[in-house]
PDB file of C-alpha atoms in Angstrom:
ATOM      1  CA  UNK A   1      24.807  34.201  13.490  1.00  0.00           C
ATOM      2  CA  UNK A   2      27.434  33.638  16.156  1.00  0.00           C
ATOM      3  CA  UNK A   3      27.053  35.614  19.696  1.00  0.00           C
ATOM      4  CA  UNK A   4      30.082  36.724  21.090  1.00  0.00           C
ATOM      5  CA  UNK A   5      28.635  37.379  24.542  1.00  0.00           C
ATOM      6  CA  UNK A   6      28.716  34.001  26.596  1.00  0.00           C
ATOM      7  CA  UNK A   7      26.112  33.160  29.672  1.00  0.00           C
ATOM      8  CA  UNK A   8      27.400  31.363  32.330  1.00  0.00           C
ATOM      9  CA  UNK A   9      24.381  28.918  32.841  1.00  0.00           C
ATOM     10  CA  UNK A  10      22.591  26.134  31.070  1.00  0.00           C
ATOM     11  CA  UNK A  11      20.040  27.292  28.537  1.00  0.00           C
ATOM     12  CA  UNK A  12      17.064  25.064  29.546  1.00  0.00           C
ATOM     13  CA  UNK A  13      14.427  23.932  26.837  1.00  0.00           C
ATOM     14  CA  UNK A  14      11.458  22.209  27.522  1.00  0.00           C
ATOM     15  CA  UNK A  15       8.893  20.566  25.204  1.00  0.00           C
ATOM     16  CA  UNK A  16       5.449  19.973  26.227  1.00  0.00           C
ATOM     17  CA  UNK A  17       4.295  18.524  22.797  1.00  0.00           C
ATOM     18  CA  UNK A  18       4.468  15.110  20.991  1.00  0.00           C
ATOM     19  CA  UNK A  19       7.491  13.235  21.139  1.00  0.00           C
ATOM     20  CA  UNK A  20       7.312  12.846  17.480  1.00  0.00           C
ATOM     21  CA  UNK A  21       8.704  16.244  17.105  1.00  0.00           C
ATOM     22  CA  UNK A  22      11.592  15.843  19.729  1.00  0.00           C
ATOM     23  CA  UNK A  23      14.287  15.620  17.386  1.00  0.00           C
ATOM     24  CA  UNK A  24      13.190  19.104  15.738  1.00  0.00           C
ATOM     25  CA  UNK A  25      13.199  20.803  19.045  1.00  0.00           C
ATOM     26  CA  UNK A  26      16.401  18.944  20.422  1.00  0.00           C
ATOM     27  CA  UNK A  27      18.374  20.383  16.957  1.00  0.00           C
ATOM     28  CA  UNK A  28      16.759  23.797  17.902  1.00  0.00           C
ATOM     29  CA  UNK A  29      18.119  23.828  21.443  1.00  0.00           C
ATOM     30  CA  UNK A  30      21.536  22.726  20.333  1.00  0.00           C
ATOM     31  CA  UNK A  31      21.734  25.134  17.589  1.00  0.00           C
ATOM     32  CA  UNK A  32      20.617  28.027  19.514  1.00  0.00           C
ATOM     33  CA  UNK A  33      22.776  27.302  22.754  1.00  0.00           C
ATOM     34  CA  UNK A  34      25.797  27.107  20.448  1.00  0.00           C
ATOM     35  CA  UNK A  35      25.440  30.321  18.787  1.00  0.00           C
ATOM     36  CA  UNK A  36      24.275  32.143  22.180  1.00  0.00           C
ATOM     37  CA  UNK A  37      27.644  30.712  23.571  1.00  0.00           C
ATOM     38  CA  UNK A  38      26.268  28.453  26.605  1.00  0.00           C
ATOM     39  CA  UNK A  39      25.363  25.132  27.361  1.00  0.00           C
ATOM     40  CA  UNK A  40      21.743  23.797  26.450  1.00  0.00           C
ATOM     41  CA  UNK A  41      19.301  20.951  27.083  1.00  0.00           C
ATOM     42  CA  UNK A  42      16.042  19.740  26.268  1.00  0.00           C
ATOM     43  CA  UNK A  43      13.938  17.936  28.737  1.00  0.00           C
ATOM     44  CA  UNK A  44      10.060  16.818  28.739  1.00  0.00           C
ATOM     45  CA  UNK A  45       7.989  19.766  30.333  1.00  0.00           C
ATOM     46  CA  UNK A  46       5.457  18.843  32.961  1.00  0.00           C
ATOM     47  CA  UNK A  47       4.225  22.305  34.112  1.00  0.00           C
ATOM     48  CA  UNK A  48       4.751  25.817  33.370  1.00  0.00           C
ATOM     49  CA  UNK A  49       5.635  26.255  37.057  1.00  0.00           C
ATOM     50  CA  UNK A  50       8.947  24.943  35.630  1.00  0.00           C
ATOM     51  CA  UNK A  51       9.426  28.652  34.072  1.00  0.00           C
ATOM     52  CA  UNK A  52       8.790  30.269  37.270  1.00  0.00           C
ATOM     53  CA  UNK A  53      11.345  28.030  39.046  1.00  0.00           C
ATOM     54  CA  UNK A  54      13.886  28.543  36.668  1.00  0.00           C
ATOM     55  CA  UNK A  55      13.822  25.020  35.585  1.00  0.00           C
ATOM     56  CA  UNK A  56      13.021  25.844  32.040  1.00  0.00           C
ATOM     57  CA  UNK A  57      14.050  29.115  29.748  1.00  0.00           C
ATOM     58  CA  UNK A  58      12.340  28.560  26.627  1.00  0.00           C
ATOM     59  CA  UNK A  59       9.286  26.060  25.787  1.00  0.00           C
ATOM     60  CA  UNK A  60       7.523  24.440  23.027  1.00  0.00           C
ATOM     61  CA  UNK A  61       3.851  24.586  24.275  1.00  0.00           C
ATOM     62  CA  UNK A  62       0.484  24.005  23.206  1.00  0.00           C
ATOM     63  CA  UNK A  63      -1.866  26.897  22.418  1.00  0.00           C
ATOM     64  CA  UNK A  64      -4.710  25.938  24.655  1.00  0.00           C
ATOM     65  CA  UNK A  65      -1.899  25.783  27.500  1.00  0.00           C
ATOM     66  CA  UNK A  66      -0.510  29.087  26.607  1.00  0.00           C
ATOM     67  CA  UNK A  67      -3.838  31.154  26.063  1.00  0.00           C
ATOM     68  CA  UNK A  68      -5.224  29.827  29.226  1.00  0.00           C
ATOM     69  CA  UNK A  69      -2.401  30.810  31.446  1.00  0.00           C
ATOM     70  CA  UNK A  70      -2.013  34.370  29.981  1.00  0.00           C
ATOM     71  CA  UNK A  71      -5.512  34.861  31.215  1.00  0.00           C
ATOM     72  CA  UNK A  72      -4.415  34.022  34.835  1.00  0.00           C
ATOM     73  CA  UNK A  73      -3.112  36.560  37.217  1.00  0.00           C
ATOM     74  CA  UNK A  74       0.718  35.763  36.428  1.00  0.00           C
ATOM     75  CA  UNK A  75       1.834  34.247  33.326  1.00  0.00           C
ATOM     76  CA  UNK A  76       5.414  33.314  33.456  1.00  0.00           C
ATOM     77  CA  UNK A  77       5.870  33.238  29.931  1.00  0.00           C
ATOM     78  CA  UNK A  78       5.606  35.097  26.501  1.00  0.00           C
ATOM     79  CA  UNK A  79       5.781  34.465  22.773  1.00  0.00           C
ATOM     80  CA  UNK A  80       8.754  34.097  20.991  1.00  0.00           C
ATOM     81  CA  UNK A  81       7.873  32.777  17.500  1.00  0.00           C
ATOM     82  CA  UNK A  82       5.943  29.903  15.931  1.00  0.00           C
ATOM     83  CA  UNK A  83       6.535  27.716  13.425  1.00  0.00           C
ATOM     84  CA  UNK A  84       5.280  27.710   9.628  1.00  0.00           C
ATOM     85  CA  UNK A  85       4.954  23.988   8.162  1.00  0.00           C
ATOM     86  CA  UNK A  86       5.798  23.643   4.608  1.00  0.00           C
ATOM     87  CA  UNK A  87       3.271  21.224   3.116  1.00  0.00           C
ATOM     88  CA  UNK A  88       0.880  23.257   0.913  1.00  0.00           C
ATOM     89  CA  UNK A  89      -2.473  22.523   3.257  1.00  0.00           C
ATOM     90  CA  UNK A  90      -0.737  25.053   6.015  1.00  0.00           C
ATOM     91  CA  UNK A  91      -0.858  28.044   3.105  1.00  0.00           C
ATOM     92  CA  UNK A  92       2.307  29.502   4.431  1.00  0.00           C
ATOM     93  CA  UNK A  93       1.007  30.608   7.903  1.00  0.00           C
ATOM     94  CA  UNK A  94       1.533  29.553  11.385  1.00  0.00           C
ATOM     95  CA  UNK A  95      -1.508  27.301  11.634  1.00  0.00           C
ATOM     96  CA  UNK A  96      -2.465  23.800  11.872  1.00  0.00           C
ATOM     97  CA  UNK A  97      -5.459  21.373  11.883  1.00  0.00           C
ATOM     98  CA  UNK A  98      -7.061  18.594  13.717  1.00  0.00           C
ATOM     99  CA  UNK A  99      -7.430  15.510  11.859  1.00  0.00           C
ATOM    100  CA  UNK A 100     -10.137  12.900  12.922  1.00  0.00           C
ATOM    101  CA  UNK A 101      -8.594   9.563  12.116  1.00  0.00           C
ATOM    102  CA  UNK A 102     -10.159   6.102  12.066  1.00  0.00           C
ATOM    103  CA  UNK A 103      -9.026   2.551  10.711  1.00  0.00           C
ATOM    104  CA  UNK A 104      -9.348   2.079   7.080  1.00  0.00           C
ATOM    105  CA  UNK A 105     -11.563  -1.181   7.592  1.00  0.00           C
ATOM    106  CA  UNK A 106     -14.137   0.973   9.527  1.00  0.00           C
ATOM    107  CA  UNK A 107     -17.611   1.819   8.174  1.00  0.00           C
ATOM    108  CA  UNK A 108     -17.395   5.403   9.537  1.00  0.00           C
ATOM    109  CA  UNK A 109     -17.294   8.273   6.701  1.00  0.00           C
ATOM    110  CA  UNK A 110     -18.068  11.437   8.633  1.00  0.00           C
ATOM    111  CA  UNK A 111     -17.608  13.307  12.184  1.00  0.00           C
ATOM    112  CA  UNK A 112     -21.439  12.691  12.704  1.00  0.00           C
ATOM    113  CA  UNK A 113     -20.963   8.756  12.034  1.00  0.00           C
ATOM    114  CA  UNK A 114     -18.699   8.635  15.320  1.00  0.00           C
ATOM    115  CA  UNK A 115     -21.801   9.092  17.385  1.00  0.00           C
ATOM    116  CA  UNK A 116     -21.055   6.224  20.052  1.00  0.00           C
ATOM    117  CA  UNK A 117     -17.883   5.409  19.081  1.00  0.00           C
ATOM    118  CA  UNK A 118     -14.813   4.526  21.466  1.00  0.00           C
ATOM    119  CA  UNK A 119     -13.081   7.909  21.359  1.00  0.00           C
ATOM    120  CA  UNK A 120      -9.309   8.302  21.975  1.00  0.00           C
ATOM    121  CA  UNK A 121      -7.922  11.456  23.114  1.00  0.00           C
ATOM    122  CA  UNK A 122      -4.033  12.418  23.877  1.00  0.00           C
ATOM    123  CA  UNK A 123      -4.766  14.756  26.928  1.00  0.00           C
ATOM    124  CA  UNK A 124      -7.022  16.952  28.246  1.00  0.00           C
ATOM    125  CA  UNK A 125      -4.702  20.041  27.972  1.00  0.00           C
ATOM    126  CA  UNK A 126      -4.179  19.686  24.263  1.00  0.00           C
ATOM    127  CA  UNK A 127      -6.331  21.949  21.676  1.00  0.00           C
ATOM    128  CA  UNK A 128      -6.213  19.925  18.573  1.00  0.00           C
ATOM    129  CA  UNK A 129      -7.079  16.513  20.618  1.00  0.00           C
ATOM    130  CA  UNK A 130      -9.345  17.574  23.285  1.00  0.00           C
ATOM    131  CA  UNK A 131     -10.477  21.438  23.262  1.00  0.00           C
ATOM    132  CA  UNK A 132     -11.228  21.726  19.449  1.00  0.00           C
ATOM    133  CA  UNK A 133     -13.247  18.228  19.525  1.00  0.00           C
ATOM    134  CA  UNK A 134     -15.299  19.867  22.494  1.00  0.00           C
ATOM    135  CA  UNK A 135     -15.897  23.186  20.816  1.00  0.00           C
ATOM    136  CA  UNK A 136     -17.093  21.478  17.414  1.00  0.00           C
ATOM    137  CA  UNK A 137     -19.459  18.733  19.479  1.00  0.00           C
ATOM    138  CA  UNK A 138     -21.059  22.126  20.991  1.00  0.00           C
ATOM    139  CA  UNK A 139     -21.244  24.077  17.621  1.00  0.00           C
ATOM    140  CA  UNK A 140     -23.127  21.093  16.026  1.00  0.00           C
ATOM    141  CA  UNK A 141     -25.637  20.828  18.744  1.00  0.00           C
ATOM    142  CA  UNK A 142     -24.375  17.646  20.341  1.00  0.00           C
ATOM    143  CA  UNK A 143     -24.628  16.302  24.020  1.00  0.00           C
ATOM    144  CA  UNK A 144     -21.518  15.702  26.392  1.00  0.00           C
ATOM    145  CA  UNK A 145     -21.961  12.237  25.924  1.00  0.00           C
ATOM    146  CA  UNK A 146     -21.660  12.068  21.897  1.00  0.00           C
ATOM    147  CA  UNK A 147     -19.123   9.361  22.136  1.00  0.00           C
ATOM    148  CA  UNK A 148     -19.861   6.213  23.645  1.00  0.00           C
ATOM    149  CA  UNK A 149     -16.871   5.979  25.585  1.00  0.00           C
ATOM    150  CA  UNK A 150     -13.585   7.510  25.876  1.00  0.00           C
ATOM    151  CA  UNK A 151      -9.806   6.577  26.645  1.00  0.00           C
ATOM    152  CA  UNK A 152      -6.886   9.148  27.440  1.00  0.00           C
ATOM    153  CA  UNK A 153      -4.123   7.568  25.502  1.00  0.00           C
ATOM    154  CA  UNK A 154      -1.352  10.070  26.722  1.00  0.00           C
ATOM    155  CA  UNK A 155      -0.084  11.289  23.218  1.00  0.00           C
ATOM    156  CA  UNK A 156      -1.345  11.680  19.678  1.00  0.00           C
ATOM    157  CA  UNK A 157       1.291   9.144  18.677  1.00  0.00           C
ATOM    158  CA  UNK A 158      -0.091   6.553  21.033  1.00  0.00           C
ATOM    159  CA  UNK A 159      -3.841   7.818  19.918  1.00  0.00           C
ATOM    160  CA  UNK A 160      -2.800   6.851  16.217  1.00  0.00           C
ATOM    161  CA  UNK A 161      -1.322   3.665  17.347  1.00  0.00           C
ATOM    162  CA  UNK A 162      -4.469   2.631  19.196  1.00  0.00           C
ATOM    163  CA  UNK A 163      -6.769   3.602  16.291  1.00  0.00           C
ATOM    164  CA  UNK A 164      -4.495   1.237  14.246  1.00  0.00           C
ATOM    165  CA  UNK A 165      -4.722  -1.383  17.085  1.00  0.00           C
ATOM    166  CA  UNK A 166      -8.599  -1.104  17.073  1.00  0.00           C
ATOM    167  CA  UNK A 167      -8.480  -0.329  20.678  1.00  0.00           C
ATOM    168  CA  UNK A 168     -10.286   2.886  20.147  1.00  0.00           C
ATOM    169  CA  UNK A 169     -12.378   3.521  16.958  1.00  0.00           C
ATOM    170  CA  UNK A 170     -11.585   7.221  16.424  1.00  0.00           C
ATOM    171  CA  UNK A 171      -9.116   9.776  17.583  1.00  0.00           C
ATOM    172  CA  UNK A 172      -8.571  13.627  16.620  1.00  0.00           C
ATOM    173  CA  UNK A 173      -4.877  14.354  15.827  1.00  0.00           C
ATOM    174  CA  UNK A 174      -2.632  17.214  15.249  1.00  0.00           C
ATOM    175  CA  UNK A 175      -2.091  17.427  11.882  1.00  0.00           C
ATOM    176  CA  UNK A 176       1.633  18.224  11.862  1.00  0.00           C
ATOM    177  CA  UNK A 177       2.179  15.356  14.184  1.00  0.00           C
ATOM    178  CA  UNK A 178       0.149  13.009  11.801  1.00  0.00           C
ATOM    179  CA  UNK A 179       1.967  14.158   8.671  1.00  0.00           C
ATOM    180  CA  UNK A 180       5.465  13.470  10.315  1.00  0.00           C
ATOM    181  CA  UNK A 181       4.375  10.129  11.921  1.00  0.00           C
ATOM    182  CA  UNK A 182       3.250   8.960   8.473  1.00  0.00           C
ATOM    183  CA  UNK A 183       6.208  10.152   7.057  1.00  0.00           C
ATOM    184  CA  UNK A 184       8.349   8.101   9.394  1.00  0.00           C
ATOM    185  CA  UNK A 185       5.913   5.148   9.217  1.00  0.00           C
ATOM    186  CA  UNK A 186       4.876   5.034   5.520  1.00  0.00           C
ATOM    187  CA  UNK A 187       3.345   1.207   6.007  1.00  0.00           C
ATOM    188  CA  UNK A 188       0.976   2.721   8.472  1.00  0.00           C
ATOM    189  CA  UNK A 189      -0.307   5.282   6.164  1.00  0.00           C
ATOM    190  CA  UNK A 190      -2.627   2.493   4.363  1.00  0.00           C
ATOM    191  CA  UNK A 191      -4.084   1.708   7.558  1.00  0.00           C
ATOM    192  CA  UNK A 192      -6.155   4.666   8.672  1.00  0.00           C
ATOM    193  CA  UNK A 193      -8.362   7.349   7.047  1.00  0.00           C
ATOM    194  CA  UNK A 194      -9.064  11.010   7.669  1.00  0.00           C
ATOM    195  CA  UNK A 195     -12.750  11.399   8.031  1.00  0.00           C
ATOM    196  CA  UNK A 196     -12.912  15.210   9.277  1.00  0.00           C
ATOM    197  CA  UNK A 197     -10.660  17.977   9.479  1.00  0.00           C
ATOM    198  CA  UNK A 198     -11.362  20.453  12.250  1.00  0.00           C
ATOM    199  CA  UNK A 199      -9.341  23.880  12.199  1.00  0.00           C
ATOM    200  CA  UNK A 200      -7.446  25.655  11.202  1.00  0.00           C
ATOM    201  CA  UNK A 201      -5.963  26.690  14.414  1.00  0.00           C
ATOM    202  CA  UNK A 202      -3.042  28.984  15.502  1.00  0.00           C
ATOM    203  CA  UNK A 203      -0.241  26.348  15.740  1.00  0.00           C
ATOM    204  CA  UNK A 204       1.856  25.696  19.232  1.00  0.00           C
ATOM    205  CA  UNK A 205       4.387  28.477  19.770  1.00  0.00           C
ATOM    206  CA  UNK A 206       7.493  28.857  21.188  1.00  0.00           C
ATOM    207  CA  UNK A 207       7.588  30.419  24.709  1.00  0.00           C
ATOM    208  CA  UNK A 208      10.106  32.216  26.771  1.00  0.00           C
ATOM    209  CA  UNK A 209      10.295  32.717  30.318  1.00  0.00           C
ATOM    210  CA  UNK A 210       9.538  36.601  31.516  1.00  0.00           C
ATOM    211  CA  UNK A 211      12.600  36.187  33.936  1.00  0.00           C
ATOM    212  CA  UNK A 212      15.069  35.887  31.006  1.00  0.00           C
ATOM    213  CA  UNK A 213      17.529  38.886  30.489  1.00  0.00           C
ATOM    214  CA  UNK A 214      15.908  40.900  27.839  1.00  0.00           C
ATOM    215  CA  UNK A 215      19.042  41.117  25.526  1.00  0.00           C
ATOM    216  CA  UNK A 216      19.195  37.347  25.706  1.00  0.00           C
ATOM    217  CA  UNK A 217      15.569  37.062  24.848  1.00  0.00           C
ATOM    218  CA  UNK A 218      15.902  39.182  21.708  1.00  0.00           C
ATOM    219  CA  UNK A 219      18.941  37.123  20.541  1.00  0.00           C
ATOM    220  CA  UNK A 220      17.355  33.950  20.800  1.00  0.00           C
ATOM    221  CA  UNK A 221      14.109  35.279  19.035  1.00  0.00           C
ATOM    222  CA  UNK A 222      16.429  36.776  16.154  1.00  0.00           C
ATOM    223  CA  UNK A 223      17.942  33.382  16.105  1.00  0.00           C
ATOM    224  CA  UNK A 224      14.813  31.356  15.320  1.00  0.00           C
ATOM    225  CA  UNK A 225      13.368  33.767  12.953  1.00  0.00           C
ATOM    226  CA  UNK A 226      16.570  33.310  10.717  1.00  0.00           C
ATOM    227  CA  UNK A 227      17.222  29.706  11.410  1.00  0.00           C
ATOM    228  CA  UNK A 228      15.901  29.018   8.033  1.00  0.00           C
ATOM    229  CA  UNK A 229      18.595  31.027   6.299  1.00  0.00           C
ATOM    230  CA  UNK A 230      21.348  28.568   6.960  1.00  0.00           C
ATOM    231  CA  UNK A 231      21.079  25.764   4.873  1.00  0.00           C
ATOM    232  CA  UNK A 232      21.799  22.870   7.213  1.00  0.00           C
ATOM    233  CA  UNK A 233      19.131  24.213   9.623  1.00  0.00           C
ATOM    234  CA  UNK A 234      16.632  24.293   6.929  1.00  0.00           C
ATOM    235  CA  UNK A 235      17.411  20.962   5.821  1.00  0.00           C
ATOM    236  CA  UNK A 236      16.578  19.659   9.556  1.00  0.00           C
ATOM    237  CA  UNK A 237      13.703  21.855   9.978  1.00  0.00           C
ATOM    238  CA  UNK A 238      12.519  20.509   6.574  1.00  0.00           C
ATOM    239  CA  UNK A 239      12.858  16.822   7.866  1.00  0.00           C
ATOM    240  CA  UNK A 240      10.326  17.793  10.480  1.00  0.00           C
ATOM    241  CA  UNK A 241       8.299  19.671   8.048  1.00  0.00           C
ATOM    242  CA  UNK A 242       9.037  23.143   9.373  1.00  0.00           C
ATOM    243  CA  UNK A 243       9.658  26.036   6.615  1.00  0.00           C
ATOM    244  CA  UNK A 244      10.389  28.412   9.146  1.00  0.00           C
ATOM    245  CA  UNK A 245       9.400  30.650  12.229  1.00  0.00           C
ATOM    246  CA  UNK A 246       7.707  33.658  12.278  1.00  0.00           C
ATOM    247  CA  UNK A 247       6.566  36.200  14.804  1.00  0.00           C
ATOM    248  CA  UNK A 248       3.210  35.808  16.576  1.00  0.00           C
ATOM    249  CA  UNK A 249       1.232  37.643  19.249  1.00  0.00           C
ATOM    250  CA  UNK A 250      -1.417  36.771  21.973  1.00  0.00           C
ATOM    251  CA  UNK A 251      -3.990  37.817  19.411  1.00  0.00           C
ATOM    252  CA  UNK A 252      -3.250  34.585  17.366  1.00  0.00           C
ATOM    253  CA  UNK A 253      -4.211  32.480  20.358  1.00  0.00           C
ATOM    254  CA  UNK A 254      -7.237  34.182  21.551  1.00  0.00           C
ATOM    255  CA  UNK A 255      -9.535  32.239  19.249  1.00  0.00           C
ATOM    256  CA  UNK A 256      -8.270  28.893  21.254  1.00  0.00           C
ATOM    257  CA  UNK A 257      -9.309  30.602  24.371  1.00  0.00           C
ATOM    258  CA  UNK A 258     -12.579  31.935  23.046  1.00  0.00           C
ATOM    259  CA  UNK A 259     -13.536  28.100  22.224  1.00  0.00           C
ATOM    260  CA  UNK A 260     -12.244  26.809  25.469  1.00  0.00           C
ATOM    261  CA  UNK A 261     -14.338  29.661  27.570  1.00  0.00           C
ATOM    262  CA  UNK A 262     -17.425  29.229  25.218  1.00  0.00           C
ATOM    263  CA  UNK A 263     -17.680  25.374  25.974  1.00  0.00           C
ATOM    264  CA  UNK A 264     -16.953  25.913  29.524  1.00  0.00           C
ATOM    265  CA  UNK A 265     -19.750  28.637  29.625  1.00  0.00           C
ATOM    266  CA  UNK A 266     -22.019  26.054  28.334  1.00  0.00           C
ATOM    267  CA  UNK A 267     -21.486  23.642  30.796  1.00  0.00           C
ATOM    268  CA  UNK A 268     -20.258  21.247  28.060  1.00  0.00           C
ATOM    269  CA  UNK A 269     -17.146  20.215  30.264  1.00  0.00           C
ATOM    270  CA  UNK A 270     -16.253  17.674  30.824  1.00  0.00           C
ATOM    271  CA  UNK A 271     -17.208  16.348  27.552  1.00  0.00           C
ATOM    272  CA  UNK A 272     -16.027  13.017  27.501  1.00  0.00           C
ATOM    273  CA  UNK A 273     -18.066  10.230  29.004  1.00  0.00           C
ATOM    274  CA  UNK A 274     -16.166   8.663  31.859  1.00  0.00           C
ATOM    275  CA  UNK A 275     -18.326   5.549  31.576  1.00  0.00           C
ATOM    276  CA  UNK A 276     -15.420   3.528  29.409  1.00  0.00           C
TER     277      UNK A 276
END
């Protein structure tokens, strides 16, 4: 799908997600830029304010970050689409899970066994690594200090590495990130075990700046939704375990926001013990 119209600016993509998926996002950015008829670049995003300031036009963001911003007085972004992972556990839908992992040699066999453990989490703006865990603790009637101590690792990949190295005893990982990490590092697969699975939840979406030209937004969305029809693109997407992209609405992410507000209302936040 080649667009005859050319745009005199660089189409800026930003990822706010795990670096494990960076290659897939880089391909998407390059492919869309080429077909739209303008240069494109992918950077690591740090704040949604980048969309306000014109530093980012299209983003790959966590569902929690998106749903929180949609409930603010001004939201600079809107939904374009969401990926559908192709492994069977995802049921052909735009969803994912939070897999709770431990070292293979540990004695932990369930989520309940993790009381008092040294817990690792990627970052506090993550749904799979933080928000869903907090919600699950609340639903099971646990106190904010269920875990003995906590460590912010900085990324899902680092959380996995720290579990393997024994620096933390358990962590909750975005299931697609975990699948990809183990696919790329098969020798490490035997060193961890999944003791619980939380979810499913709406998968992190692709968003676009509200300031972008409407016609351009529609063209980009069409390219995303049809990307899997191109054999070469489909092959590259499959390497990142993505089958296709589908349309999603704000309603898909309301459950994530509901979990967040419920925990906040119960004064469970912050649920992690600051005493390490």
